[in-house]
Amino acid sequence: MSSAAAALQCVTARVPAKVNLELMVGPPRPDGFHHLATVFQAVGLHDDVRVEPAEDWGITINGPYADLVPADETNLAMRAARLLARKAGIDLPVHITIDKDIPVAAGMAGGSADAAGALLACDALWGEWSPKADLEDLAAELGSDVPFALMGGTAMGSGRGDQLAPVLGRGRYTWVFALGDVGLSTPTVYAECDRLRSGRRVPQPTPSAAMMTALRSGDAVALGRALSNDLQPAALSLQPRLEEVLRTGMDNGALGGIVSGSGPTIAFLVSDTERSLDLAVALTASGAAPSVKRAVGPVRGAHIVTAVSGPRGSFGSAGPDTGHTGPAGLRSS
Ligand code: C5P
């Protein structure tokens, strides 16, 4: 551990939610997962994950979703911190505090975001500053979406969604998310997908040319048409009222609408901020969606926003667009 980093008393990482612009699901694998070809986009809804040295391991969740998240050893952020400690041979307990703004059990990878944030923040707190590839390996051990929460931007995911390649696309897209009032469990949605497709030959998934062309050109209308999700029929089968949410969005100016990941959030792509406000109002006024959030994408992946050193002063805070996850991204204050 380096002496400079050993002085850190508190580190906060900010991590985005994701939407899958395309989610092709192949046949089940022997390990219970499914082969995927997916395109992730990180969107501007964030959780902040703060870590501080403590007498004992602990976790606190703040915000409107706090009651829906386990504040114990099973929390994915806690498992991430413990995994990194074990791999690095570190025995320094931390208290993790999560300010949660990403909806829970919503298909937006909020739990994965918290795990990515805990990895990055603990890595800095303990002065490890591990190579990115090492953190990505640990991220993949924790969950299929955790590597993308570290990477951010727009990326192709293969394997079980954990093998990533950045997509160099143009454009900034405006999203409206219609949140469900009851969450969906990811394994249940995959199981329903298998049930609905049983007896049919399921091909190996491959990314579509239409999606790549839309992203390359930055054409929001083409992107709206290219949105697709093989888990959508399963999510609709489990929560049939999502059909009405989709219809309401499409009738009120959305360029495209899709179940986000395993749902039940419905993600609508719109042309600009004004349309996003109109659509948000239409969705809530119609009663189709109990709550709505708006965000733009792509945004950067997990990054450190504050790192505070000991009694002799603060280490400063990273600017939002430094592009760094490590110490070079921190300014002296
Ligand atoms: O990797 P993660 O823990 O997020 O996966 C949660 C569940 O989603 C898995 O246990 C599995 O049931 C399902 N899943 C899958 N195939 C994938 C990713 C997730 O079947 N590629």
GROMACS .gro file of C-alpha atoms and ligand atoms in nm:
model
  354
    1MET     CA    1   0.000   0.000   0.000
    2SER     CA    2   0.146   0.342  -0.090
    3SER     CA    3   0.186   0.601   0.190
    4ALA     CA    4  -0.012   0.871   0.002
    5ALA     CA    5  -0.306   0.642  -0.050
    6ALA     CA    6  -0.286   0.509   0.305
    7ALA     CA    7  -0.382   0.859   0.423
    8LEU     CA    8  -0.724   0.846   0.256
    9GLN     CA    9  -1.012   0.851   0.504
   10CYS     CA   10  -1.312   0.847   0.276
   11VAL     CA   11  -1.366   0.777  -0.095
   12THR     CA   12  -1.687   0.824  -0.294
   13ALA     CA   13  -1.749   0.665  -0.634
   14ARG     CA   14  -2.038   0.761  -0.862
   15VAL     CA   15  -2.183   0.489  -1.084
   16PRO     CA   16  -2.448   0.503  -1.358
   17ALA     CA   17  -2.752   0.289  -1.438
   18LYS     CA   18  -2.776   0.113  -1.775
   19VAL     CA   19  -3.029   0.035  -2.042
   20ASN     CA   20  -2.984  -0.247  -2.295
   21LEU     CA   21  -3.045  -0.099  -2.641
   22GLU     CA   22  -3.044  -0.452  -2.776
   23LEU     CA   23  -3.058  -0.776  -2.579
   24MET     CA   24  -3.035  -1.099  -2.778
   25VAL     CA   25  -3.067  -1.405  -2.556
   26GLY     CA   26  -2.926  -1.737  -2.677
   27PRO     CA   27  -2.992  -2.084  -2.540
   28PRO     CA   28  -2.924  -2.163  -2.172
   29ARG     CA   29  -2.566  -2.270  -2.095
   30PRO     CA   30  -2.468  -2.560  -1.874
   31ASP     CA   31  -2.378  -2.310  -1.596
   32GLY     CA   32  -2.736  -2.179  -1.588
   33PHE     CA   33  -2.655  -1.850  -1.761
   34HIS     CA   34  -2.752  -1.761  -2.119
   35HIS     CA   35  -2.529  -1.658  -2.406
   36LEU     CA   36  -2.598  -1.293  -2.481
   37ALA     CA   37  -2.532  -1.044  -2.755
   38THR     CA   38  -2.621  -0.710  -2.603
   39VAL     CA   39  -2.556  -0.341  -2.642
   40PHE     CA   40  -2.541  -0.152  -2.314
   41GLN     CA   41  -2.573   0.222  -2.271
   42ALA     CA   42  -2.491   0.396  -1.942
   43VAL     CA   43  -2.748   0.663  -1.854
   44GLY     CA   44  -2.740   0.956  -1.616
   45LEU     CA   45  -2.910   0.806  -1.314
   46HIS     CA   46  -2.648   0.742  -1.047
   47ASP     CA   47  -2.575   0.582  -0.714
   48ASP     CA   48  -2.297   0.727  -0.497
   49VAL     CA   49  -2.097   0.470  -0.301
   50ARG     CA   50  -1.886   0.604  -0.010
   51VAL     CA   51  -1.637   0.392   0.184
   52GLU     CA   52  -1.461   0.476   0.512
   53PRO     CA   53  -1.237   0.276   0.744
   54ALA     CA   54  -1.441   0.130   1.031
   55GLU     CA   55  -1.409  -0.097   1.335
   56ASP     CA   56  -1.623  -0.354   1.161
   57TRP     CA   57  -1.775  -0.420   0.818
   58GLY     CA   58  -2.108  -0.241   0.773
   59ILE     CA   59  -2.339  -0.084   0.519
   60THR     CA   60  -2.602   0.194   0.519
   61ILE     CA   61  -2.842   0.263   0.233
   62ASN     CA   62  -2.997   0.611   0.193
   63GLY     CA   63  -3.271   0.738  -0.034
   64PRO     CA   64  -3.621   0.643  -0.146
   65TYR     CA   65  -3.527   0.282  -0.226
   66ALA     CA   66  -3.342   0.213   0.101
   67ASP     CA   67  -3.608  -0.026   0.233
   68LEU     CA   68  -3.584  -0.244  -0.079
   69VAL     CA   69  -3.213  -0.319  -0.048
   70PRO     CA   70  -3.052  -0.557   0.203
   71ALA     CA   71  -2.822  -0.366   0.439
   72ASP     CA   72  -2.614  -0.671   0.531
   73GLU     CA   73  -2.346  -0.912   0.409
   74THR     CA   74  -2.562  -1.018   0.112
   75ASN     CA   75  -2.557  -0.671  -0.042
   76LEU     CA   76  -2.359  -0.691  -0.367
   77ALA     CA   77  -2.155  -0.381  -0.272
   78MET     CA   78  -2.049  -0.550   0.053
   79ARG     CA   79  -1.962  -0.869  -0.136
   80ALA     CA   80  -1.756  -0.659  -0.380
   81ALA     CA   81  -1.558  -0.492  -0.099
   82ARG     CA   82  -1.500  -0.827   0.073
   83LEU     CA   83  -1.390  -0.991  -0.253
   84LEU     CA   84  -1.135  -0.718  -0.324
   85ALA     CA   85  -1.005  -0.734   0.035
   86ARG     CA   86  -0.963  -1.111   0.009
   87LYS     CA   87  -0.787  -1.096  -0.330
   88ALA     CA   88  -0.557  -0.814  -0.214
   89GLY     CA   89  -0.487  -0.978   0.123
   90ILE     CA   90  -0.624  -0.675   0.308
   91ASP     CA   91  -0.780  -0.689   0.654
   92LEU     CA   92  -0.916  -0.335   0.694
   93PRO     CA   93  -1.295  -0.327   0.747
   94VAL     CA   94  -1.492  -0.046   0.584
   95HIS     CA   95  -1.833   0.106   0.630
   96ILE     CA   96  -2.012   0.149   0.296
   97THR     CA   97  -2.278   0.418   0.251
   98ILE     CA   98  -2.488   0.412  -0.066
   99ASP     CA   99  -2.695   0.712  -0.175
  100LYS     CA  100  -2.933   0.534  -0.408
  101ASP     CA  101  -3.105   0.699  -0.699
  102ILE     CA  102  -3.113   0.396  -0.933
  103PRO     CA  103  -3.443   0.209  -0.902
  104VAL     CA  104  -3.423  -0.137  -0.742
  105ALA     CA  105  -3.513  -0.467  -0.921
  106ALA     CA  106  -3.591  -0.251  -1.222
  107GLY     CA  107  -3.368  -0.389  -1.500
  108MET     CA  108  -3.128  -0.095  -1.471
  109ALA     CA  109  -2.840  -0.275  -1.297
  110GLY     CA  110  -2.856  -0.074  -0.973
  111GLY     CA  111  -2.709  -0.356  -0.763
  112SER     CA  112  -2.431  -0.404  -1.018
  113ALA     CA  113  -2.361  -0.030  -1.007
  114ASP     CA  114  -2.319  -0.045  -0.629
  115ALA     CA  115  -2.079  -0.339  -0.661
  116ALA     CA  116  -1.871  -0.152  -0.922
  117GLY     CA  117  -1.869   0.158  -0.701
  118ALA     CA  118  -1.757  -0.040  -0.395
  119LEU     CA  119  -1.474  -0.205  -0.593
  120LEU     CA  120  -1.346   0.126  -0.726
  121ALA     CA  121  -1.380   0.317  -0.397
  122CYS     CA  122  -1.220   0.045  -0.180
  123ASP     CA  123  -0.941   0.000  -0.434
  124ALA     CA  124  -0.858   0.370  -0.388
  125LEU     CA  125  -0.912   0.378  -0.009
  126TRP     CA  126  -0.672   0.088   0.040
  127GLY     CA  127  -0.417   0.245  -0.196
  128GLU     CA  128  -0.426  -0.046  -0.438
  129TRP     CA  129  -0.504   0.154  -0.756
  130SER     CA  130  -0.534  -0.180  -0.937
  131PRO     CA  131  -0.503  -0.206  -1.315
  132LYS     CA  132  -0.843  -0.168  -1.482
  133ALA     CA  133  -0.828  -0.524  -1.617
  134ASP     CA  134  -0.793  -0.665  -1.262
  135LEU     CA  135  -1.098  -0.475  -1.140
  136GLU     CA  136  -1.292  -0.592  -1.447
  137ASP     CA  137  -1.207  -0.956  -1.363
  138LEU     CA  138  -1.335  -0.911  -1.008
  139ALA     CA  139  -1.643  -0.731  -1.144
  140ALA     CA  140  -1.728  -1.029  -1.368
  141GLU     CA  141  -1.705  -1.261  -1.065
  142LEU     CA  142  -1.971  -1.052  -0.892
  143GLY     CA  143  -2.230  -1.036  -1.172
  144SER     CA  144  -2.285  -1.020  -1.545
  145ASP     CA  145  -2.355  -0.643  -1.551
  146VAL     CA  146  -2.086  -0.529  -1.307
  147PRO     CA  147  -1.804  -0.493  -1.568
  148PHE     CA  148  -2.024  -0.260  -1.773
  149ALA     CA  149  -2.099  -0.045  -1.467
  150LEU     CA  150  -1.722   0.011  -1.444
  151MET     CA  151  -1.682   0.082  -1.815
  152GLY     CA  152  -1.987   0.299  -1.899
  153GLY     CA  153  -2.046   0.469  -2.232
  154THR     CA  154  -2.196   0.240  -2.496
  155ALA     CA  155  -2.059  -0.114  -2.529
  156MET     CA  156  -2.124  -0.453  -2.686
  157GLY     CA  157  -2.152  -0.732  -2.433
  158SER     CA  158  -2.101  -1.098  -2.519
  159GLY     CA  159  -2.051  -1.416  -2.316
  160ARG     CA  160  -2.299  -1.375  -2.032
  161GLY     CA  161  -2.284  -0.997  -2.087
  162ASP     CA  162  -1.952  -0.955  -1.908
  163GLN     CA  163  -1.717  -0.953  -2.209
  164LEU     CA  164  -1.716  -0.596  -2.331
  165ALA     CA  165  -1.608  -0.401  -2.635
  166PRO     CA  166  -1.674  -0.026  -2.652
  167VAL     CA  167  -1.902   0.090  -2.934
  168LEU     CA  168  -1.778   0.408  -3.096
  169GLY     CA  169  -2.108   0.573  -3.171
  170ARG     CA  170  -2.224   0.929  -3.211
  171GLY     CA  171  -2.503   1.114  -3.043
  172ARG     CA  172  -2.645   1.184  -2.705
  173TYR     CA  173  -2.981   1.027  -2.645
  174THR     CA  174  -3.267   1.141  -2.426
  175TRP     CA  175  -3.451   0.874  -2.227
  176VAL     CA  176  -3.769   0.859  -2.023
  177PHE     CA  177  -3.796   0.565  -1.781
  178ALA     CA  178  -4.139   0.449  -1.668
  179LEU     CA  179  -4.077   0.269  -1.339
  180GLY     CA  180  -4.288  -0.023  -1.222
  181ASP     CA  181  -4.438  -0.040  -0.875
  182VAL     CA  182  -4.341  -0.408  -0.831
  183GLY     CA  183  -3.990  -0.527  -0.921
  184LEU     CA  184  -3.903  -0.829  -1.135
  185SER     CA  185  -3.638  -1.081  -1.040
  186THR     CA  186  -3.383  -1.136  -1.317
  187PRO     CA  187  -3.364  -1.519  -1.281
  188THR     CA  188  -3.746  -1.538  -1.294
  189VAL     CA  189  -3.756  -1.340  -1.617
  190TYR     CA  190  -3.486  -1.558  -1.781
  191ALA     CA  191  -3.677  -1.870  -1.669
  192GLU     CA  192  -3.998  -1.730  -1.821
  193CYS     CA  193  -3.809  -1.655  -2.143
  194ASP     CA  194  -3.697  -2.022  -2.157
  195ARG     CA  195  -4.051  -2.139  -2.084
  196LEU     CA  196  -4.201  -1.924  -2.361
  197ARG     CA  197  -3.941  -2.051  -2.609
  198SER     CA  198  -3.943  -2.418  -2.503
  199GLY     CA  199  -3.957  -2.658  -2.796
  200ARG     CA  200  -3.819  -2.391  -3.032
  201ARG     CA  201  -3.464  -2.393  -3.163
  202VAL     CA  202  -3.290  -2.087  -3.018
  203PRO     CA  203  -2.997  -1.965  -3.232
  204GLN     CA  204  -2.672  -1.827  -3.094
  205PRO     CA  205  -2.725  -1.452  -3.051
  206THR     CA  206  -2.558  -1.204  -3.287
  207PRO     CA  207  -2.576  -0.824  -3.278
  208SER     CA  208  -2.793  -0.663  -3.546
  209ALA     CA  209  -2.654  -0.448  -3.827
  210ALA     CA  210  -2.943  -0.203  -3.780
  211MET     CA  211  -2.835  -0.123  -3.422
  212MET     CA  212  -2.470  -0.068  -3.514
  213THR     CA  213  -2.565   0.151  -3.813
  214ALA     CA  214  -2.800   0.361  -3.598
  215LEU     CA  215  -2.533   0.415  -3.331
  216ARG     CA  216  -2.263   0.495  -3.587
  217SER     CA  217  -2.481   0.760  -3.750
  218GLY     CA  218  -2.618   0.900  -3.423
  219ASP     CA  219  -2.966   0.879  -3.573
  220ALA     CA  220  -3.216   0.871  -3.284
  221VAL     CA  221  -3.508   0.779  -3.513
  222ALA     CA  222  -3.318   0.476  -3.647
  223LEU     CA  223  -3.207   0.385  -3.294
  224GLY     CA  224  -3.569   0.402  -3.176
  225ARG     CA  225  -3.665   0.153  -3.448
  226ALA     CA  226  -3.370  -0.077  -3.375
  227LEU     CA  227  -3.436  -0.116  -2.999
  228SER     CA  228  -3.506  -0.481  -2.920
  229ASN     CA  229  -3.507  -0.710  -2.619
  230ASP     CA  230  -3.557  -1.088  -2.624
  231LEU     CA  231  -3.656  -1.070  -2.255
  232GLN     CA  232  -3.946  -0.839  -2.334
  233PRO     CA  233  -4.208  -1.112  -2.404
  234ALA     CA  234  -4.114  -1.275  -2.073
  235ALA     CA  235  -4.140  -0.948  -1.876
  236LEU     CA  236  -4.477  -0.873  -2.043
  237SER     CA  237  -4.597  -1.224  -1.968
  238LEU     CA  238  -4.511  -1.176  -1.598
  239GLN     CA  239  -4.651  -0.821  -1.582
  240PRO     CA  240  -4.911  -0.785  -1.861
  241ARG     CA  241  -4.992  -0.423  -1.765
  242LEU     CA  242  -4.653  -0.321  -1.908
  243GLU     CA  243  -4.818  -0.348  -2.254
  244GLU     CA  244  -5.028  -0.045  -2.166
  245VAL     CA  245  -4.722   0.149  -2.050
  246LEU     CA  246  -4.551   0.075  -2.383
  247ARG     CA  247  -4.860   0.177  -2.580
  248THR     CA  248  -4.901   0.502  -2.385
  249GLY     CA  249  -4.539   0.596  -2.448
  250MET     CA  250  -4.555   0.520  -2.820
  251ASP     CA  251  -4.882   0.715  -2.850
  252ASN     CA  252  -4.720   1.017  -2.687
  253GLY     CA  253  -4.422   1.085  -2.908
  254ALA     CA  254  -4.158   0.823  -2.815
  255LEU     CA  255  -3.921   0.724  -3.099
  256GLY     CA  256  -3.902   0.377  -2.949
  257GLY     CA  257  -3.988   0.192  -2.632
  258ILE     CA  258  -3.844  -0.120  -2.476
  259VAL     CA  259  -3.839  -0.319  -2.153
  260SER     CA  260  -3.508  -0.226  -1.988
  261GLY     CA  261  -3.305  -0.544  -1.930
  262SER     CA  262  -3.523  -0.788  -1.736
  263GLY     CA  263  -3.772  -0.510  -1.651
  264PRO     CA  264  -4.012  -0.394  -1.532
  265THR     CA  265  -3.881  -0.045  -1.622
  266ILE     CA  266  -3.983   0.063  -1.970
  267ALA     CA  267  -3.724   0.283  -2.144
  268PHE     CA  268  -3.853   0.532  -2.401
  269LEU     CA  269  -3.623   0.711  -2.641
  270VAL     CA  270  -3.732   1.066  -2.731
  271SER     CA  271  -3.587   1.333  -2.957
  272ASP     CA  272  -3.509   1.606  -2.703
  273THR     CA  273  -3.557   1.738  -2.349
  274GLU     CA  274  -3.889   1.906  -2.429
  275ARG     CA  275  -4.032   1.578  -2.559
  276SER     CA  276  -3.903   1.402  -2.252
  277LEU     CA  277  -4.099   1.642  -2.029
  278ASP     CA  278  -4.415   1.598  -2.242
  279LEU     CA  279  -4.383   1.220  -2.227
  280ALA     CA  280  -4.312   1.215  -1.854
  281VAL     CA  281  -4.629   1.419  -1.795
  282ALA     CA  282  -4.836   1.197  -2.029
  283LEU     CA  283  -4.717   0.876  -1.859
  284THR     CA  284  -4.793   0.995  -1.508
  285ALA     CA  285  -5.118   1.180  -1.596
  286SER     CA  286  -5.258   0.872  -1.773
  287GLY     CA  287  -5.187   0.661  -1.468
  288ALA     CA  288  -4.980   0.424  -1.686
  289ALA     CA  289  -4.663   0.474  -1.480
  290PRO     CA  290  -4.657   0.541  -1.104
  291SER     CA  291  -4.325   0.718  -1.138
  292VAL     CA  292  -4.099   0.840  -1.414
  293LYS     CA  293  -3.734   0.940  -1.442
  294ARG     CA  294  -3.552   1.119  -1.723
  295ALA     CA  295  -3.184   1.085  -1.818
  296VAL     CA  296  -2.941   1.119  -2.106
  297GLY     CA  297  -2.692   0.864  -2.230
  298PRO     CA  298  -2.424   0.769  -2.286
  299VAL     CA  299  -2.244   0.878  -1.969
  300ARG     CA  300  -1.915   0.762  -1.821
  301GLY     CA  301  -1.883   0.455  -1.604
  302ALA     CA  302  -1.786   0.433  -1.236
  303HIS     CA  303  -1.554   0.713  -1.131
  304ILE     CA  304  -1.428   0.868  -0.811
  305VAL     CA  305  -1.590   1.199  -0.719
  306THR     CA  306  -1.436   1.260  -0.376
  307ALA     CA  307  -1.134   1.129  -0.193
  308VAL     CA  308  -1.070   1.284   0.147
  309SER     CA  309  -0.738   1.245   0.321
  310GLY     CA  310  -0.664   1.250   0.695
  311PRO     CA  311  -0.660   1.538   0.942
  312ARG     CA  312  -0.414   1.740   0.734
  313GLY     CA  313  -0.666   1.818   0.462
  314SER     CA  314  -0.876   1.703   0.178
  315PHE     CA  315  -0.751   1.531  -0.134
  316GLY     CA  316  -1.003   1.727  -0.339
  317SER     CA  317  -1.264   1.595  -0.568
  318ALA     CA  318  -1.248   1.463  -0.922
  319GLY     CA  319  -1.415   1.673  -1.188
  320PRO     CA  320  -1.706   1.500  -1.357
  321ASP     CA  321  -1.525   1.458  -1.688
  322THR     CA  322  -1.165   1.385  -1.599
  323GLY     CA  323  -1.192   1.047  -1.767
  324HIS     CA  324  -0.982   0.897  -1.490
  325THR     CA  325  -1.073   0.643  -1.231
  326GLY     CA  326  -0.739   0.659  -1.054
  327PRO     CA  327  -0.539   0.917  -0.859
  328ALA     CA  328  -0.449   1.121  -1.167
  329GLY     CA  329  -0.817   1.213  -1.183
  330LEU     CA  330  -0.802   1.385  -0.847
  331ARG     CA  331  -0.721   1.750  -0.802
  332SER     CA  332  -0.548   1.894  -0.498
  333SER     CA  333  -0.769   2.135  -0.314
  334C5P     O1  334  -2.498  -1.229  -1.335
  334C5P     P1  335  -2.615  -1.189  -1.253
  334C5P     O2  336  -2.598  -1.223  -1.108
  334C5P     O3  337  -2.660  -1.048  -1.273
  334C5P     O4  338  -2.735  -1.280  -1.305
  334C5P     C1  339  -2.855  -1.293  -1.234
  334C5P     C2  340  -2.933  -1.406  -1.294
  334C5P     O5  341  -2.980  -1.373  -1.426
  334C5P     C3  342  -2.854  -1.535  -1.312
  334C5P     O6  343  -2.857  -1.612  -1.195
  334C5P     C4  344  -2.931  -1.602  -1.425
  334C5P     O7  345  -3.050  -1.662  -1.377
  334C5P     C5  346  -2.974  -1.484  -1.511
  334C5P     N1  347  -2.880  -1.458  -1.622
  334C5P     C6  348  -2.875  -1.547  -1.728
  334C5P     N2  349  -2.788  -1.524  -1.831
  334C5P     C7  350  -2.710  -1.416  -1.832
  334C5P     C8  351  -2.714  -1.321  -1.726
  334C5P     C9  352  -2.801  -1.346  -1.621
  334C5P     O8  353  -2.947  -1.648  -1.730
  334C5P     N3  354  -2.628  -1.395  -1.935
   0.00000   0.00000   0.00000
